[in-house]
Short mmCIF file of C-alpha atoms in Angstrom, two decimals:
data_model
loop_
_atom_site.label_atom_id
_atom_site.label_comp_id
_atom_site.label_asym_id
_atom_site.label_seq_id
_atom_site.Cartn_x
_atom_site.Cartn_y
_atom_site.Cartn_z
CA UNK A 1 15.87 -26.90 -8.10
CA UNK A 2 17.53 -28.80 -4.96
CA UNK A 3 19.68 -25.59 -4.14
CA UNK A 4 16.10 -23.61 -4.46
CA UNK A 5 14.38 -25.77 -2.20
CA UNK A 6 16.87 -25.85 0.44
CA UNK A 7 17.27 -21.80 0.41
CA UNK A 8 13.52 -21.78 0.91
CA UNK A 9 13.72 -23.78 3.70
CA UNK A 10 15.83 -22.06 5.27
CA UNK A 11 13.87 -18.87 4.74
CA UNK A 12 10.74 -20.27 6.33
CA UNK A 13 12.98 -21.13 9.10
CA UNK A 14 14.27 -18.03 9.83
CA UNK A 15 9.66 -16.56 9.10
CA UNK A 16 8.11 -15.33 12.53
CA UNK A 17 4.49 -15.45 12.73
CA UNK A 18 4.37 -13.33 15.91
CA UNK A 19 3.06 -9.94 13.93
CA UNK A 20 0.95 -10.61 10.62
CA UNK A 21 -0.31 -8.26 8.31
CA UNK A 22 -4.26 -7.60 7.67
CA UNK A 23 -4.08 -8.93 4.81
CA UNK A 24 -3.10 -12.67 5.17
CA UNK A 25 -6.51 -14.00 6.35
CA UNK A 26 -8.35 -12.59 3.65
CA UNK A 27 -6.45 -14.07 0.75
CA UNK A 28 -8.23 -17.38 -0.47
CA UNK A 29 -6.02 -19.99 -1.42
CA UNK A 30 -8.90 -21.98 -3.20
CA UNK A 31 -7.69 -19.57 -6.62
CA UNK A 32 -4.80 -21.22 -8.35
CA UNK A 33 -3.62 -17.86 -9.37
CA UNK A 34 -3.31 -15.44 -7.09
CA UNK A 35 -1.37 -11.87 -7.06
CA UNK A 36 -0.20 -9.52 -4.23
CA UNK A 37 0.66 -5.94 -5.20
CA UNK A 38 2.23 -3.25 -2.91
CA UNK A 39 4.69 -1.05 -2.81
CA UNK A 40 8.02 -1.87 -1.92
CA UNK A 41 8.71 -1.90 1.61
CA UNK A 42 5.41 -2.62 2.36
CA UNK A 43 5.80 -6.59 3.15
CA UNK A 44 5.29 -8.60 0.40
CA UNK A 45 7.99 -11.40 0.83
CA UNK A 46 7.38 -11.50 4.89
CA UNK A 47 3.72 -12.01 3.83
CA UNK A 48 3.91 -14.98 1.41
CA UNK A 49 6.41 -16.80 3.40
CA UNK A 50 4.22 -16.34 6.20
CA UNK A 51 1.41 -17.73 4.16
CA UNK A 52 3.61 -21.18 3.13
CA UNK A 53 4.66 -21.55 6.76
CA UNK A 54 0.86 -21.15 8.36
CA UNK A 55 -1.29 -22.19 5.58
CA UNK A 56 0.57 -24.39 3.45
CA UNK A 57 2.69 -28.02 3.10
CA UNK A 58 6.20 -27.17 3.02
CA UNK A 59 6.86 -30.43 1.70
CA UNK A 60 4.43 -29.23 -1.57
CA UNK A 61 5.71 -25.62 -1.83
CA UNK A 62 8.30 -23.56 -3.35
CA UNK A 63 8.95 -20.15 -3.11
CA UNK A 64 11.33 -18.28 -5.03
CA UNK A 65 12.12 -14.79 -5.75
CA UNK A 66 12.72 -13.82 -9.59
CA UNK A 67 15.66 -12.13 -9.64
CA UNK A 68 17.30 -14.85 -8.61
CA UNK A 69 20.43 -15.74 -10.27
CA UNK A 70 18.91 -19.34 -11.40
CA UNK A 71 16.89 -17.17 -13.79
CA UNK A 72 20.12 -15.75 -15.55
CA UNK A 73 20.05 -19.18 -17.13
CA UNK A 74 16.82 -21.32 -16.14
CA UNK A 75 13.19 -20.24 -17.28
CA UNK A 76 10.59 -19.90 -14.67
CA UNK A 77 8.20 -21.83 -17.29
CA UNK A 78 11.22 -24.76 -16.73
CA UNK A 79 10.99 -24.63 -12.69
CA UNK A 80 7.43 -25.27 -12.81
CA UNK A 81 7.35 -28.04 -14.98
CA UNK A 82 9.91 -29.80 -13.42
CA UNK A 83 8.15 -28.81 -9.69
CA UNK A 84 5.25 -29.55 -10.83
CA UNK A 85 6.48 -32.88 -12.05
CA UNK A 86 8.04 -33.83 -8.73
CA UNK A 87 4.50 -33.77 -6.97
CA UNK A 88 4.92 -29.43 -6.14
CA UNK A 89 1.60 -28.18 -5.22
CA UNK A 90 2.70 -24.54 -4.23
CA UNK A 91 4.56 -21.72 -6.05
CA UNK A 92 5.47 -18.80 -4.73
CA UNK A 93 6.91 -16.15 -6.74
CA UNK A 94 8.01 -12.82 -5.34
CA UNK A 95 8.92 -9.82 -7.66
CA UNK A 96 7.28 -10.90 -10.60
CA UNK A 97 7.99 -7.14 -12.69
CA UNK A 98 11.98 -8.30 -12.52
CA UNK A 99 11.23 -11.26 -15.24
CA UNK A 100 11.09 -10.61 -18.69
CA UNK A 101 7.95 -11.83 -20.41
CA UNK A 102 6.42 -13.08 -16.65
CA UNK A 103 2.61 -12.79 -17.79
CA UNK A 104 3.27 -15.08 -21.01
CA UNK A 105 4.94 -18.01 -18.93
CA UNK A 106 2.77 -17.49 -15.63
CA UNK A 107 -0.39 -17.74 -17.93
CA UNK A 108 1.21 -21.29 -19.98
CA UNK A 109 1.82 -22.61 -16.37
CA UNK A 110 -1.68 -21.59 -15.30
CA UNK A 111 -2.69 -23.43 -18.49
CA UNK A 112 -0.82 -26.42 -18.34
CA UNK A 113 -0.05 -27.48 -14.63
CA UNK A 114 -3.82 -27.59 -13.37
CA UNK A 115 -2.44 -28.80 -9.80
CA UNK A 116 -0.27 -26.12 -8.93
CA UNK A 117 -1.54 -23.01 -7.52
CA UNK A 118 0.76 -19.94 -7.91
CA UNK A 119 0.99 -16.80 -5.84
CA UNK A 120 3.10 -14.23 -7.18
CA UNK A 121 3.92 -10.34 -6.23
CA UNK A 122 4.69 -7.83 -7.92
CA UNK A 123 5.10 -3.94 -7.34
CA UNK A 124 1.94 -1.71 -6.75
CA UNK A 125 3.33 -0.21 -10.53
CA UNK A 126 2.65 -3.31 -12.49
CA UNK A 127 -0.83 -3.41 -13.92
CA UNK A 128 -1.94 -6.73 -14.18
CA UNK A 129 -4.96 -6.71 -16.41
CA UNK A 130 -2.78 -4.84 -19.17
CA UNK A 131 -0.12 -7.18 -19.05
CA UNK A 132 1.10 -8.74 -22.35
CA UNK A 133 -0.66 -11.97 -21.51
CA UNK A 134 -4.30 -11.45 -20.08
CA UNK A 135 -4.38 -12.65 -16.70
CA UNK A 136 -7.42 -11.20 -16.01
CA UNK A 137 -9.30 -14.40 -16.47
CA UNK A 138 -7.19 -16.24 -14.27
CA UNK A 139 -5.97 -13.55 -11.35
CA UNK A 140 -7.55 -12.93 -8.27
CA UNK A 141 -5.43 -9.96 -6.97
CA UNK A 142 -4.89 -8.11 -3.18
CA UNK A 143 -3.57 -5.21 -2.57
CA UNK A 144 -1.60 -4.78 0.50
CA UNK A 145 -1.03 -1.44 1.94
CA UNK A 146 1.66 0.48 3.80
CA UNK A 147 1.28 -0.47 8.05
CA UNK A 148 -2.40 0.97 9.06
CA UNK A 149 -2.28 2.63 13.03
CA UNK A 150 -3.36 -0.43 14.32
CA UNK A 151 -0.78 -2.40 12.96
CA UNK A 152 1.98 -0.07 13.97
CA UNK A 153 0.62 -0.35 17.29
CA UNK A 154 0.50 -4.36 17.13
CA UNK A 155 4.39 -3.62 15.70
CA UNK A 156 5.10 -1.11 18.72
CA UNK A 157 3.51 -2.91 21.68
CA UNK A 158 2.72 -6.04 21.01
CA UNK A 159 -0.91 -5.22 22.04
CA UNK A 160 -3.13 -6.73 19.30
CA UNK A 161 -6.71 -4.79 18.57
CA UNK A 162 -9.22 -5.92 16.01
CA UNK A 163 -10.38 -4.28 12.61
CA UNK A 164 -13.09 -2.12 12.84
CA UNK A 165 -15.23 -1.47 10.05
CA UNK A 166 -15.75 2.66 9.37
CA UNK A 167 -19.84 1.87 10.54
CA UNK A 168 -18.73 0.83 13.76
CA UNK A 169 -16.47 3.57 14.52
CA UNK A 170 -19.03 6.36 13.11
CA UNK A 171 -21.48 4.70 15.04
CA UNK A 172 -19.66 3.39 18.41
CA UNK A 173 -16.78 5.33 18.52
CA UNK A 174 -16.97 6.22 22.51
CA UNK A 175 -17.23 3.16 23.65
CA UNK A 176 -14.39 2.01 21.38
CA UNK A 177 -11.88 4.39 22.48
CA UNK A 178 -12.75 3.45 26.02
CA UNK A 179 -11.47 -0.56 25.43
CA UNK A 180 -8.60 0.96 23.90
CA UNK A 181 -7.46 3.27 26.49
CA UNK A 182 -7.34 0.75 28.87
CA UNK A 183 -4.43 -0.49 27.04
CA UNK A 184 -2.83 2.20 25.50
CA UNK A 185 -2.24 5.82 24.78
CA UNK A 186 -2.86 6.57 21.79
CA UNK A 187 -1.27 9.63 21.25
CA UNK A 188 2.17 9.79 21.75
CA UNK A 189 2.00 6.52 19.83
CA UNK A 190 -0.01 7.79 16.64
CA UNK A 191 2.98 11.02 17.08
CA UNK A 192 5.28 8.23 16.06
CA UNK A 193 3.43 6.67 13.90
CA UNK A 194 3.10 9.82 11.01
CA UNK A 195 6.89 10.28 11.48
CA UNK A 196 7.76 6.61 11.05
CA UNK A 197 5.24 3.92 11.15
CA UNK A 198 4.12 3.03 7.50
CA UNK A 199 6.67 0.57 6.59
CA UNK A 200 7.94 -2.53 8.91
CA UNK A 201 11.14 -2.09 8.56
CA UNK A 202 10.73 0.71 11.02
CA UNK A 203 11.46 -1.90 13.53
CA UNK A 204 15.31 -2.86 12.80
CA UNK A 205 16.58 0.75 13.50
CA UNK A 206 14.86 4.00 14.21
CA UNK A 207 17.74 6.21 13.63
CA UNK A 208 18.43 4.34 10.17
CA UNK A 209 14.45 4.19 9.32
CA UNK A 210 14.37 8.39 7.21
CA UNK A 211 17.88 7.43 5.39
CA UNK A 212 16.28 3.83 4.39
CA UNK A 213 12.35 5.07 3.41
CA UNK A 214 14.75 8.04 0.80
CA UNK A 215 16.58 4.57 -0.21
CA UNK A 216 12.90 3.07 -0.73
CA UNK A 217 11.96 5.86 -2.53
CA UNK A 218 15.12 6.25 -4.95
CA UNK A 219 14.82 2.79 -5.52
CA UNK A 220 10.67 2.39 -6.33
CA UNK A 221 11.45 5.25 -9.68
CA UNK A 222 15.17 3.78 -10.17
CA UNK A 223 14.09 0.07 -10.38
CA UNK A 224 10.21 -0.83 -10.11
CA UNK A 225 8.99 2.10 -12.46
CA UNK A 226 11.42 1.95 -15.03
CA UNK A 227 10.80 -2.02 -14.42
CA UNK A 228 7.38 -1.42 -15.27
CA UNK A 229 7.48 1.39 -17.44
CA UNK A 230 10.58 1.56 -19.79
CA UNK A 231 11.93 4.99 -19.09
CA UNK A 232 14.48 6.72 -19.95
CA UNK A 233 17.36 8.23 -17.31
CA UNK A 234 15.89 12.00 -18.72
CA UNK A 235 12.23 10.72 -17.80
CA UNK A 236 13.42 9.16 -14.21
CA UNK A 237 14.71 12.54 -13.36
CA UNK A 238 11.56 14.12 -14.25
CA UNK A 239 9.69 12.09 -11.99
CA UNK A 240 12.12 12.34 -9.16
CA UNK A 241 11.72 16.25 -9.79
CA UNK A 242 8.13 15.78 -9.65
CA UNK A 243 7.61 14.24 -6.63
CA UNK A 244 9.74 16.60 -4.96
CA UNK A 245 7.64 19.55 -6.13
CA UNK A 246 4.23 17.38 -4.88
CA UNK A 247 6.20 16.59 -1.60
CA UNK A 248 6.57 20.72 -0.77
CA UNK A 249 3.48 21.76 -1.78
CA UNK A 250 0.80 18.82 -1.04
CA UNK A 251 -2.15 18.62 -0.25
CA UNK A 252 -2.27 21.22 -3.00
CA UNK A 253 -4.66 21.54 -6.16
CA UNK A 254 -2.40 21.40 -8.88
CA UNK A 255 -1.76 24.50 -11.93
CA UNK A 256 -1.18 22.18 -14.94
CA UNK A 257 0.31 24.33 -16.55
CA UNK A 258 2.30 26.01 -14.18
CA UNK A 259 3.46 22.02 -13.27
CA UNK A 260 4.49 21.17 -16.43
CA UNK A 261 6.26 23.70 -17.12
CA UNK A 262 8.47 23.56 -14.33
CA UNK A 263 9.21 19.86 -14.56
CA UNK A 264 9.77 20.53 -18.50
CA UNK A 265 7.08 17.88 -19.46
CA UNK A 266 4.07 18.44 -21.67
CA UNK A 267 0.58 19.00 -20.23
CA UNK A 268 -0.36 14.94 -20.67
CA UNK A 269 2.73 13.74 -20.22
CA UNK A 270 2.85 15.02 -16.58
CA UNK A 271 -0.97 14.02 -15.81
CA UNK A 272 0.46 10.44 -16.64
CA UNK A 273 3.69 11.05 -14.68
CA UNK A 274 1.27 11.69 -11.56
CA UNK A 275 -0.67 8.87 -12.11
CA UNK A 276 2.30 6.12 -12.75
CA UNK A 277 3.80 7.72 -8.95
CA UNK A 278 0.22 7.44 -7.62
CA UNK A 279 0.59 3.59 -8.70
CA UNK A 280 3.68 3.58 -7.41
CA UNK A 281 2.87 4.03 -3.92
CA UNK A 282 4.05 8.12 -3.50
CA UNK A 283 1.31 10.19 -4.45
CA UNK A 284 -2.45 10.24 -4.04
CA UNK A 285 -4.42 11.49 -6.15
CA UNK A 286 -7.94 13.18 -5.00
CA UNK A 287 -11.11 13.89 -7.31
CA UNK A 288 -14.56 15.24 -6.86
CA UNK A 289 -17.45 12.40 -6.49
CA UNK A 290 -18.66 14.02 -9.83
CA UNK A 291 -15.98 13.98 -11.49
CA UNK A 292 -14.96 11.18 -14.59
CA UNK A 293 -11.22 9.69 -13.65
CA UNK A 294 -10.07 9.53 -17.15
CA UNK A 295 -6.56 8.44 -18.03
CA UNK A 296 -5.35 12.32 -19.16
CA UNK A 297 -8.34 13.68 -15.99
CA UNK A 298 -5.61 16.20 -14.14
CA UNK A 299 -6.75 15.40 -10.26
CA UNK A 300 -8.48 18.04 -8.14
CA UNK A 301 -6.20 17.85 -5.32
CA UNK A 302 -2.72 15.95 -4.41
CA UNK A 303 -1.28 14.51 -1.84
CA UNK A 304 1.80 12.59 -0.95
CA UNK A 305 0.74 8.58 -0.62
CA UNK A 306 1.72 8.73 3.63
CA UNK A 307 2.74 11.13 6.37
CA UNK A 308 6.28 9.23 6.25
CA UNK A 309 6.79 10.34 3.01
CA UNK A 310 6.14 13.90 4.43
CA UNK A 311 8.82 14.03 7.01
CA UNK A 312 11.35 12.69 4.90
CA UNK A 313 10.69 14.90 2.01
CA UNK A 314 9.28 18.13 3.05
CA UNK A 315 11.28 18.39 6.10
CA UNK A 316 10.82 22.43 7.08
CA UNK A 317 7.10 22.75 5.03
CA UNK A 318 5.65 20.18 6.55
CA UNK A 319 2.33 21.36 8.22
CA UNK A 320 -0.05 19.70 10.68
CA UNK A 321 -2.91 20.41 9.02
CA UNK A 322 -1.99 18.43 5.65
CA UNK A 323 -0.09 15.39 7.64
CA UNK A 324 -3.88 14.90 9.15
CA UNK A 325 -5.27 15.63 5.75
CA UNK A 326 -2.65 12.71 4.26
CA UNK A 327 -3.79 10.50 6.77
CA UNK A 328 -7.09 10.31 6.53
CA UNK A 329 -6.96 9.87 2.80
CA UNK A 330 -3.98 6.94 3.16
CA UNK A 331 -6.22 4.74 5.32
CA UNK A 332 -9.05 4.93 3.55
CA UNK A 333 -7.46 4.68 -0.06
CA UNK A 334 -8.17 1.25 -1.77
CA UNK A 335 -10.53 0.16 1.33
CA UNK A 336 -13.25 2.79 0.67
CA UNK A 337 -14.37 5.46 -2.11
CA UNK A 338 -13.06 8.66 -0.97
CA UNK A 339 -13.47 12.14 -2.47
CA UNK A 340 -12.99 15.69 -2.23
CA UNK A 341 -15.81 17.23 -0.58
CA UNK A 342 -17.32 20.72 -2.11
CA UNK A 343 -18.23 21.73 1.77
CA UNK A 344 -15.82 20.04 3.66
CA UNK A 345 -12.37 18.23 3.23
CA UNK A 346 -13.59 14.81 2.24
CA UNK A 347 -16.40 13.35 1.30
CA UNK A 348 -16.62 8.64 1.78
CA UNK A 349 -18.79 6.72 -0.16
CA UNK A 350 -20.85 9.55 -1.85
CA UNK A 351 -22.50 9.78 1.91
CA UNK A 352 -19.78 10.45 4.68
CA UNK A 353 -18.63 13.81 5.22
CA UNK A 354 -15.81 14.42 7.08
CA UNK A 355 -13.77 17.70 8.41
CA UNK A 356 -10.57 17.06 9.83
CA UNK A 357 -8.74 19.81 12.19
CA UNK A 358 -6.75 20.27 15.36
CA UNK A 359 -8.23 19.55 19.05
CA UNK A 360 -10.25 23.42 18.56
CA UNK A 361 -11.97 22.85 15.34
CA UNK A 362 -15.86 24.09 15.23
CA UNK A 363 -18.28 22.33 13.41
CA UNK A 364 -19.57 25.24 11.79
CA UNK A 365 -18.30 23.97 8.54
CA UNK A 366 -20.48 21.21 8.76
CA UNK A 367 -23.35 22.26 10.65
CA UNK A 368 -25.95 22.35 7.96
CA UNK A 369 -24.92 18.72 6.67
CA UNK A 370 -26.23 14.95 7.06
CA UNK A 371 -24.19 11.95 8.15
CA UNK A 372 -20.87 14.90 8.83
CA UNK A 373 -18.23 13.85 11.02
CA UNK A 374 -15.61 15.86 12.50
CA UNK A 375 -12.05 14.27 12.47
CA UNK A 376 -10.05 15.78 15.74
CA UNK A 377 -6.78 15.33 16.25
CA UNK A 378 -4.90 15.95 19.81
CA UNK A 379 -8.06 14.34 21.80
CA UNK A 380 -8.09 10.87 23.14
CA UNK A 381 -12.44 10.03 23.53
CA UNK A 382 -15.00 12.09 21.20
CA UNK A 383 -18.46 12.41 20.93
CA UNK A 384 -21.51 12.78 19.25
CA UNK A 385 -20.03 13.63 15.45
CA UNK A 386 -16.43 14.52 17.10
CA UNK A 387 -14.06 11.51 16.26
CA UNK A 388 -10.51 11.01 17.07
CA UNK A 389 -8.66 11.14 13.95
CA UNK A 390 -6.06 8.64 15.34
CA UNK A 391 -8.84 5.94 15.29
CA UNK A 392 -9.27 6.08 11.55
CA UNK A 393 -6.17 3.63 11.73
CA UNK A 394 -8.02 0.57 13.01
CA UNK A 395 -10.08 0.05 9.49
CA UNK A 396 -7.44 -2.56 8.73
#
């Protein structure tokens, strides 16, 4: 445990506080069990190190990732006993879906070691509540999502801007975009940010950042999903085929049938395919507001999870139209309920409706309807219903 401690150390040595994610003052450290999903990439291990060097004792805490090669002969039940023995308040676990059988010994150390409070990730795959021992009980669990406008502008500049809650920005959008012009401008910088400014790691080379988000990629189906899921090489290559065909196509509404039988799957088996790369982090799925997400419920339209994921996959069929389309849904996903609108492109909450075009877009698609919004793109200041789309990116 000595050689653990000390590697830790030197970790949260090495942990910056200068940029923190949205996320880390909303997690409450009063739960003893506490999990952090995301996709990979999206800063999970910054984040919890971040949270023992600001929040926590070092003296009390221990973090540790789990495929460590301790593990190839220690258990993690083991570490915490002993940890927990020594006067350890704090244990940190990073990439929980890499240990065999982690729900059975995280719930017997949630069971037996009342003083020590765990936090543990995991990939955005691993469902929690389903887990061979039932956490649900126990876990609180956050989300944390790919790098939101703001953020990449916090990233990019250095210039920090505060969350602003989708009322305020329907409501006071004008004089919003006035503070922030002051500052910045926001358009060459939100340019950037579809092409490459959803994961952090943007920031230790440019030129490197397309090769590393296909690495990202290759390894989220290689390594989390099959961590997750159990599949076989055949299956892997399915998926991988899969998300190609989504990644040329989306936003589309998918044929089934048509879908399946080009990937060679069966009608279910693909609708689950979908929805175990939508939990992965690279697809999103979109349904009516009426209709019943069932586990075999084929979505109405798809998308890929992030404009990133566009330029890196697409390449010559990308199309402005769906990178502001994949936008929109990504920053709202997991904050608010989003939908597909029957009159207009989306639909927020069963109340907001919201068109999103280009800097000439009419509002004669939504003329007619109450609480509509139109989503521009290529304008800096709106008004009335006419919203930058570009400020959608400050929700967290």
């Amino acid at each position: 445990m000595e050689d653990l401690l000390f590697e830790f150390n030197q970790k949260l040595s090495f942990t910056s506080l200068t940029f923190q994610r949205y996320l880390i003052n909303k997690i409450d450290l009063n739960n003893r069990l506490i999990a952090i999903k995301g996709a990979r990439g999206s800063g999970k291990t910054t984040l919890i190190l971040q949270i023992a060097k600001k929040m926590l004792n070092a003296k009390n805490t221990l973090y540790v990732s789990l495929d460590h090669i301790y593990f190839f002969e220690n258990k993690l039940y083991d570490l915490a006993k002993q940890f927990s023995n020594f006067g350890g308040k704090h244990l940190l676990l990073d990439e929980v879906h890499k240990y065999p059988n982690w729900s059975r010994e995280i719930k017997l150390i949630y069971d037996n070691f009342p003083s020590l409070n765990v936090i543990f990730t995991s990939s955005s795959m691993l469902e929690i509540y389903k887990a061979e021992s039932d956490l649900s009980r126990r876990a609180v669990s956050y989300n944390l999502k790919e790098l939101s406008f703001r953020e990449f502008i916090s990233l990019e500049t250095a210039k920090e801007f505060p969350i602003l809650p989708l009322e305020d920005i329907l409501k006071n959008h004008n004089e919003i975009t006035l503070k922030i012009l002051e500052e910045i401008k926001p358009l060459p910088l939100f340019s950037k940010y579809l092409q490459m400014g959803a994961y952090p790691y943007f920031k230790e080379s440019e030129a490197d950042y397309p090769q590393k988000l296909l690495n990202t990629i290759n390894l989220i189906i290689e390594i989390d999903i099959n961590a997750v899921e159990d599949l076989n090489y055949e299956t892997l290559v399915k998926l991988k085929k899969l998300l190609i065909t989504v990644a040329t196509s989306a936003p589309f509404t998918p044929n089934i049938s048509k879908l399946s039988e080009k990937i060679g799957v069966s009608r279910n088996t693909l609708i689950q395919a979908i929805k175990i790369l939508d939990r992965a982090g690279l697809v999103g799925e979109l349904y009516k507001d009426t209709t019943g997400i069932g586990v075999l419920t084929k979505p109405e339209k798809l998308f890929l999870n992030n404009t990133n994921l566009m330029y890196v996959l697409a390449k010559e069929n990308i199309n402005i139209g769906n990178v502001r389309e994949t936008f929109f849904l990504n920053q709202f996903k997991g904050l608010r309920e989003i939908n597909l609108s029957e009159k207009s492109d989306f639909i927020v909450d069963k109340k907001y409706t919201f068109e999103i075009g280009g800097k000439n877009k009419t509002k004669k698609q939504i003329a007619n309807i109450d609480e509509s919004f139109i989503a521009k793109d290529n304008i800096e200041i709106g008004f009335g219903n006419i919203i930058p789309v570009w400020l959608f990116g400050f929700m967290y």
